[in-house]
Amino acid sequence: LVAPPGFSLGTNGECQNFDWSGTYRPLVYSPPPLCNCSNTSSTAQLCTLVLMVSESNVWRAEVVASEIPMSFKMSVINPLLLPAVVENFWRMEFWANQVLYSGSVVSSWPVYGLFQNLSIALVGTEQRAGAMSDLLFDFTPSVFGTTLDIR
C-alpha cells in the first residue's frame, strides 16, 4: 500500500493502530505489517505499508484465497497541505515471487488546510447583553483560499 505524499502511516516500522476488521483473521501466522516513510528533497514524505504473507498451505489449498474480501483498519495522519491532484491517490499492489499479480488505485479524501494562530476576541465598547458587538478574527491560513465561511 502506498499512501499519497504527506500522509503518515506510522513510525519506526510500526503501523498506527493496525487491526483486521471484524472477527475474520485472514493471515493468522503472518507478522504485523511494516509502515515506513521516506523523505525526498522534491516532495513530501512518501509512506508505505508492506504486509508479508507467511502462511502455510499445509492446511488449506490457497494461502490468500481469491474472491474472499479482506479488510483492515488503521490510523493515518493527514498532511498539512493537500497533495497535488495527480498524486492524491492510494495505491495497493499484490506481489508474489517478485511478480505483480494485481493492483488498483483509489482517490483520496480532501484535506482541508488549518488556520494557525487563530484567535477571536470581543472588541470595542459595546460588550453588554443585547448590544451589537465587534469581533476581531486573527489567523494565518496554511493554504490559498477564495472564500472565508464563518458559522
Short mmCIF file of C-alpha atoms in Angstrom, two decimals:
data_model
loop_
_atom_site.label_atom_id
_atom_site.label_comp_id
_atom_site.label_asym_id
_atom_site.label_seq_id
_atom_site.Cartn_x
_atom_site.Cartn_y
_atom_site.Cartn_z
CA LEU A 1 0.00 0.00 0.00
CA VAL A 2 1.42 3.39 -0.98
CA ALA A 3 -0.13 6.49 0.57
CA PRO A 4 -0.38 9.85 -1.20
CA PRO A 5 2.53 12.20 -0.42
CA GLY A 6 2.37 13.74 3.05
CA PHE A 7 0.16 11.10 4.70
CA SER A 8 1.83 9.36 7.66
CA LEU A 9 1.04 5.68 8.26
CA GLY A 10 3.36 5.07 11.19
CA THR A 11 6.83 5.47 12.62
CA ASN A 12 9.85 3.20 13.02
CA GLY A 13 8.22 0.41 11.02
CA GLU A 14 5.10 0.26 13.19
CA CYS A 15 1.72 0.96 11.60
CA GLN A 16 -0.62 3.17 13.64
CA ASN A 17 -3.47 1.17 15.20
CA PHE A 18 -3.49 -1.56 12.53
CA ASP A 19 -6.19 -4.18 13.07
CA TRP A 20 -8.13 -6.61 10.92
CA SER A 21 -11.79 -5.56 10.62
CA GLY A 22 -14.40 -7.75 12.25
CA THR A 23 -13.64 -11.23 13.58
CA TYR A 24 -12.15 -12.77 10.40
CA ARG A 25 -8.35 -13.02 10.60
CA PRO A 26 -7.10 -13.99 7.13
CA LEU A 27 -3.37 -14.07 7.96
CA VAL A 28 -3.06 -15.50 11.46
CA TYR A 29 0.57 -16.66 11.11
CA SER A 30 1.92 -13.63 9.29
CA PRO A 31 3.77 -10.86 11.13
CA PRO A 32 2.14 -7.44 11.51
CA PRO A 33 2.63 -5.08 8.58
CA LEU A 34 5.55 -2.67 8.38
CA CYS A 35 4.94 1.03 7.78
CA ASN A 36 7.84 3.20 6.69
CA CYS A 37 8.15 6.72 5.37
CA SER A 38 10.87 8.29 3.27
CA ASN A 39 11.50 11.95 2.61
CA THR A 40 12.61 13.15 -0.78
CA SER A 41 14.04 16.57 -1.49
CA SER A 42 11.37 17.48 -4.03
CA THR A 43 8.17 16.19 -2.41
CA ALA A 44 6.59 15.50 0.95
CA GLN A 45 7.21 12.21 2.74
CA LEU A 46 6.03 9.06 0.99
CA CYS A 47 4.77 6.27 3.27
CA THR A 48 4.22 2.60 2.50
CA LEU A 49 2.61 -0.34 4.26
CA VAL A 50 4.10 -3.77 3.48
CA LEU A 51 2.28 -6.91 4.61
CA MET A 52 4.40 -10.03 4.18
CA VAL A 53 2.32 -13.20 3.89
CA SER A 54 3.93 -16.01 5.91
CA GLU A 55 1.10 -18.50 5.86
CA SER A 56 1.43 -22.19 5.03
CA ASN A 57 -0.73 -24.04 2.53
CA VAL A 58 -0.48 -27.29 4.51
CA TRP A 59 -3.99 -26.99 5.95
CA ARG A 60 -5.61 -25.17 3.05
CA ALA A 61 -5.29 -25.11 -0.72
CA GLU A 62 -4.74 -21.36 -1.03
CA VAL A 63 -2.93 -19.10 1.36
CA VAL A 64 -4.75 -15.97 0.20
CA ALA A 65 -7.97 -17.13 -1.42
CA SER A 66 -9.33 -15.27 -4.42
CA GLU A 67 -12.71 -13.56 -4.26
CA ILE A 68 -12.67 -13.50 -0.42
CA PRO A 69 -12.91 -9.93 0.92
CA MET A 70 -10.11 -8.84 3.23
CA SER A 71 -10.45 -5.72 5.35
CA PHE A 72 -8.26 -3.89 7.84
CA LYS A 73 -8.32 -0.54 9.55
CA MET A 74 -5.56 1.74 10.76
CA SER A 75 -4.91 5.33 11.73
CA VAL A 76 -3.23 7.84 9.44
CA ILE A 77 -2.07 11.40 9.97
CA ASN A 78 -3.29 13.72 7.24
CA PRO A 79 -0.82 16.13 5.65
CA LEU A 80 -0.94 19.84 6.39
CA LEU A 81 -1.39 20.60 2.68
CA LEU A 82 -3.44 18.80 0.04
CA PRO A 83 -1.24 16.69 -2.27
CA ALA A 84 -1.21 17.60 -5.97
CA VAL A 85 -4.28 16.36 -7.85
CA VAL A 86 -2.24 13.82 -9.84
CA GLU A 87 -0.64 12.44 -6.64
CA ASN A 88 -3.68 12.30 -4.33
CA PHE A 89 -4.29 8.57 -4.77
CA TRP A 90 -3.82 5.45 -2.63
CA ARG A 91 -2.16 2.56 -4.49
CA MET A 92 -2.36 -1.09 -3.50
CA GLU A 93 -0.46 -3.91 -5.19
CA PHE A 94 -0.37 -7.68 -4.69
CA TRP A 95 3.01 -9.27 -5.43
CA ALA A 96 4.17 -12.90 -5.36
CA ASN A 97 7.70 -14.07 -6.21
CA GLN A 98 8.58 -10.56 -7.41
CA VAL A 99 5.75 -10.63 -9.96
CA LEU A 100 2.92 -8.09 -9.82
CA TYR A 101 -0.38 -10.02 -9.83
CA SER A 102 -2.87 -7.22 -9.28
CA GLY A 103 -3.13 -3.61 -8.27
CA SER A 104 -5.50 -0.72 -8.04
CA VAL A 105 -5.65 2.95 -7.13
CA VAL A 106 -8.36 4.88 -5.33
CA SER A 107 -8.75 8.62 -4.98
CA SER A 108 -8.01 10.04 -1.55
CA TRP A 109 -10.26 12.28 0.52
CA PRO A 110 -9.91 16.07 0.53
CA VAL A 111 -7.54 17.54 3.09
CA TYR A 112 -8.51 20.96 4.33
CA GLY A 113 -5.83 23.38 5.44
CA LEU A 114 -5.65 24.55 9.02
CA PHE A 115 -5.77 28.03 10.42
CA GLN A 116 -2.73 28.73 12.51
CA ASN A 117 -2.64 31.26 15.34
CA LEU A 118 -6.45 31.51 15.32
CA SER A 119 -7.93 33.84 17.89
CA ILE A 120 -11.30 35.53 18.19
CA ALA A 121 -11.77 38.49 20.52
CA LEU A 122 -14.68 40.67 21.51
CA VAL A 123 -13.51 44.26 20.97
CA GLY A 124 -14.94 47.74 21.19
CA THR A 125 -17.01 49.48 23.83
CA GLU A 126 -20.36 47.76 23.18
CA GLN A 127 -19.94 44.46 25.05
CA ARG A 128 -23.10 44.31 27.14
CA ALA A 129 -26.07 41.97 26.71
CA GLY A 130 -28.30 42.94 23.77
CA ALA A 131 -25.72 45.31 22.25
CA MET A 132 -24.17 44.98 18.80
CA SER A 133 -20.56 43.99 19.49
CA ASP A 134 -17.49 43.84 17.28
CA LEU A 135 -15.36 40.70 16.83
CA LEU A 136 -11.70 40.62 15.85
CA PHE A 137 -10.64 37.47 13.94
CA ASP A 138 -6.89 36.93 13.74
CA PHE A 139 -5.42 33.91 11.88
CA THR A 140 -2.84 32.67 9.39
CA PRO A 141 -4.20 30.32 6.67
CA SER A 142 -1.97 27.43 5.62
CA VAL A 143 -3.43 27.21 2.10
CA PHE A 144 -4.76 29.55 -0.60
CA GLY A 145 -8.47 30.29 -0.48
CA THR A 146 -11.05 32.49 -2.16
CA THR A 147 -13.87 32.41 0.42
CA LEU A 148 -13.99 32.54 4.22
CA ASP A 149 -17.09 30.88 5.69
CA ILE A 150 -17.69 31.51 9.41
CA ARG A 151 -20.52 29.58 11.03
#
